[in-house]
Short mmCIF file of N, CA and C in Angstrom, two decimals:
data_model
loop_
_atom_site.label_atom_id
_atom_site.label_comp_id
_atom_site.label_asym_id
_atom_site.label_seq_id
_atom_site.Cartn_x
_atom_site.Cartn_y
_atom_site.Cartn_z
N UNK A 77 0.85 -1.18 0.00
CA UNK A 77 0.00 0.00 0.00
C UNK A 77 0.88 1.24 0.00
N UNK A 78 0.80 2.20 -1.23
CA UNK A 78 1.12 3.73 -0.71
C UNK A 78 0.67 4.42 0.36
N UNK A 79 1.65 5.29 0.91
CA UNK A 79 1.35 6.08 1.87
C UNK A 79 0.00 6.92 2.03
N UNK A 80 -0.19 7.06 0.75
CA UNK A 80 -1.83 7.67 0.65
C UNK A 80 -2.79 7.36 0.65
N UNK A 81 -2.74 5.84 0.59
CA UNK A 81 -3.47 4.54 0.62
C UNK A 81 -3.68 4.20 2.07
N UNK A 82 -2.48 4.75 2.89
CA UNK A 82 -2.66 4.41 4.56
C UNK A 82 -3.36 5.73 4.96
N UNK A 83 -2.88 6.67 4.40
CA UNK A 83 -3.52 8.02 5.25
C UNK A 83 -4.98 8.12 5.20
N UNK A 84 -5.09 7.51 4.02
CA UNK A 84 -6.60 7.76 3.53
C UNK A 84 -7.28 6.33 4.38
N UNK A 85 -6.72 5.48 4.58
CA UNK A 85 -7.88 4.15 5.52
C UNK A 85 -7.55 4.97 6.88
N UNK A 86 -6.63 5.25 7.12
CA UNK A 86 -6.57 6.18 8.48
C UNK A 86 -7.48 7.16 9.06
N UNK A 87 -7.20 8.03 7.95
CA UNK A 87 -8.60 9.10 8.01
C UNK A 87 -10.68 8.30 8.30
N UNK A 88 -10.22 7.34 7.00
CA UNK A 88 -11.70 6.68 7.63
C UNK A 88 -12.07 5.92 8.65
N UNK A 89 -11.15 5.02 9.20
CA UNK A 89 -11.39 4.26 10.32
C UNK A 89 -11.15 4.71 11.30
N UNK A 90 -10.32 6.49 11.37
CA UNK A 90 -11.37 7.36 12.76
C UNK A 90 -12.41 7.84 12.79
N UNK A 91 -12.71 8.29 11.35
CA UNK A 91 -13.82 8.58 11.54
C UNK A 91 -15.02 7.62 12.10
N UNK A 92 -14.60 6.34 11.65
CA UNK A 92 -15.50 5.50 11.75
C UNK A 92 -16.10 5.20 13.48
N UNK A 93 -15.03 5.03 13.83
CA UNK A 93 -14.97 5.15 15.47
C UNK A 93 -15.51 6.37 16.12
N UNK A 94 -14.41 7.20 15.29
CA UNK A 94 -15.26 8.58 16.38
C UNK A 94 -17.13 8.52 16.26
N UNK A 95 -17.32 8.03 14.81
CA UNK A 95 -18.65 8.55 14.98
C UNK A 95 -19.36 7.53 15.61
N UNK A 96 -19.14 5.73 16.01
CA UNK A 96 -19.79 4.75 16.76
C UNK A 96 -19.55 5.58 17.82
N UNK A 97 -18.70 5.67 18.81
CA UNK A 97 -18.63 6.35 19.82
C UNK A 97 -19.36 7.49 20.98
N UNK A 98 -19.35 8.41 19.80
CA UNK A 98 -20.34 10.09 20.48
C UNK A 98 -21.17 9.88 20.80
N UNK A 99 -21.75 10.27 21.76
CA UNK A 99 -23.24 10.00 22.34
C UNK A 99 -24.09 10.65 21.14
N UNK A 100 -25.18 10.15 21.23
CA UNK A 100 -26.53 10.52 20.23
C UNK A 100 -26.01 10.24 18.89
N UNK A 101 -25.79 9.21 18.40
CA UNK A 101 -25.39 9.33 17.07
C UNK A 101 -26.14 7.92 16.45
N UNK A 102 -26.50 7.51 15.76
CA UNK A 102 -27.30 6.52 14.78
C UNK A 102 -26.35 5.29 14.46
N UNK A 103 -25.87 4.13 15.19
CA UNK A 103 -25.00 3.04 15.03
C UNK A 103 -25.44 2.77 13.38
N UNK A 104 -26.62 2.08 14.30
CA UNK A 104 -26.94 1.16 12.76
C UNK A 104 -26.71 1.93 11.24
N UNK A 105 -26.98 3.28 11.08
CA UNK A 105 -27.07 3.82 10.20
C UNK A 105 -25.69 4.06 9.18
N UNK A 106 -25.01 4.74 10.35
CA UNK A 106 -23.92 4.42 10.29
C UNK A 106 -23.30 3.51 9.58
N UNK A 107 -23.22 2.10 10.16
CA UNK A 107 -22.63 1.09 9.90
C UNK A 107 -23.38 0.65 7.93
N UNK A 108 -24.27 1.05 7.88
CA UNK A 108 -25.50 0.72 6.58
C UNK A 108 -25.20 1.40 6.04
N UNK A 109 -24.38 2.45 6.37
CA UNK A 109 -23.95 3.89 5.15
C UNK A 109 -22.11 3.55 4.08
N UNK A 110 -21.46 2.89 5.52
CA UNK A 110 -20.40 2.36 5.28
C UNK A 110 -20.35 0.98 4.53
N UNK A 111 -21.02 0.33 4.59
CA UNK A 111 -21.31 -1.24 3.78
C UNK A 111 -21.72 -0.79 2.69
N UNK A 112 -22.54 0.33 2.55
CA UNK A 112 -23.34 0.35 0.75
C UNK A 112 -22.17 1.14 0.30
N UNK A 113 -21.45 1.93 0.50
CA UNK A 113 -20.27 2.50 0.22
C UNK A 113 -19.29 1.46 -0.69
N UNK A 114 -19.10 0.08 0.32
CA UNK A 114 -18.42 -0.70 0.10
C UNK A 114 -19.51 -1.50 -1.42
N UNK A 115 -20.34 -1.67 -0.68
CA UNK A 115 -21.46 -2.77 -2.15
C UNK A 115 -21.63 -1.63 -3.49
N UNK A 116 -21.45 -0.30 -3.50
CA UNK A 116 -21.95 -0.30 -4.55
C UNK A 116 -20.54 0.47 -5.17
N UNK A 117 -19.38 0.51 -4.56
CA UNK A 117 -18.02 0.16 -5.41
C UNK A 117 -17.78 -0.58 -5.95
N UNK A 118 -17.80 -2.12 -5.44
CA UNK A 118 -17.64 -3.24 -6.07
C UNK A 118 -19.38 -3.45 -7.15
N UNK A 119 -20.04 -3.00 -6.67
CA UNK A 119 -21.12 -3.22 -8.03
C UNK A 119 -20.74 -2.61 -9.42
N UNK A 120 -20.18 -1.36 -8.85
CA UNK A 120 -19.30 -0.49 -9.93
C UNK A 120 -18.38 -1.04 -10.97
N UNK A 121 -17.39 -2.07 -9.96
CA UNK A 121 -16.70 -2.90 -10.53
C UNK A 121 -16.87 -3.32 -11.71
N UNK A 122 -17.84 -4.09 -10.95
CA UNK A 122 -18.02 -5.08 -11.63
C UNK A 122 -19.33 -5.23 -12.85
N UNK A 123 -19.95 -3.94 -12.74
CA UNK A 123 -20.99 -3.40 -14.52
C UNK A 123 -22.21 -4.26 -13.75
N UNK A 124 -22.23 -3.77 -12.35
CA UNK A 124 -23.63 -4.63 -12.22
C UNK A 124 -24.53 -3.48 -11.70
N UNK A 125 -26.39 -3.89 -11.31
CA UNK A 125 -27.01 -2.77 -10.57
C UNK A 125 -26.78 -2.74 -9.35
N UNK A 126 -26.62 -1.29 -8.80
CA UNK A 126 -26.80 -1.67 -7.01
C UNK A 126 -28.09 -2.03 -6.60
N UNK A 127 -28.46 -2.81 -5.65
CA UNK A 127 -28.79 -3.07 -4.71
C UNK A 127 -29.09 -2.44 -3.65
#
């Protein structure tokens, strides 16, 4: 991995935390915002519809 490749998973997996963390904040949503992120990159990929 390039260095920008670490800074940049860095940057997201505090964010990711900070935002499970804070009081009043929406887990589940959260977590459902970050997975379709992930599903509809690889749908991208791969010339398919998202889901």
């Amino acid at each position: 991995m390039s260095t920008v490749e670490k800074i940049a998973m860095g940057i997201i997996g505090i964010g990711m935390v900070t935002t499970l963390i804070l009081p009043g904040r929406q887990t589940p949503k959260v977590i459902d915002s970050f997975s379709g992120l992930f599903r509809g990159s690889l749908a991208t990929a791969m010339a398919s519809p998202r889901r």
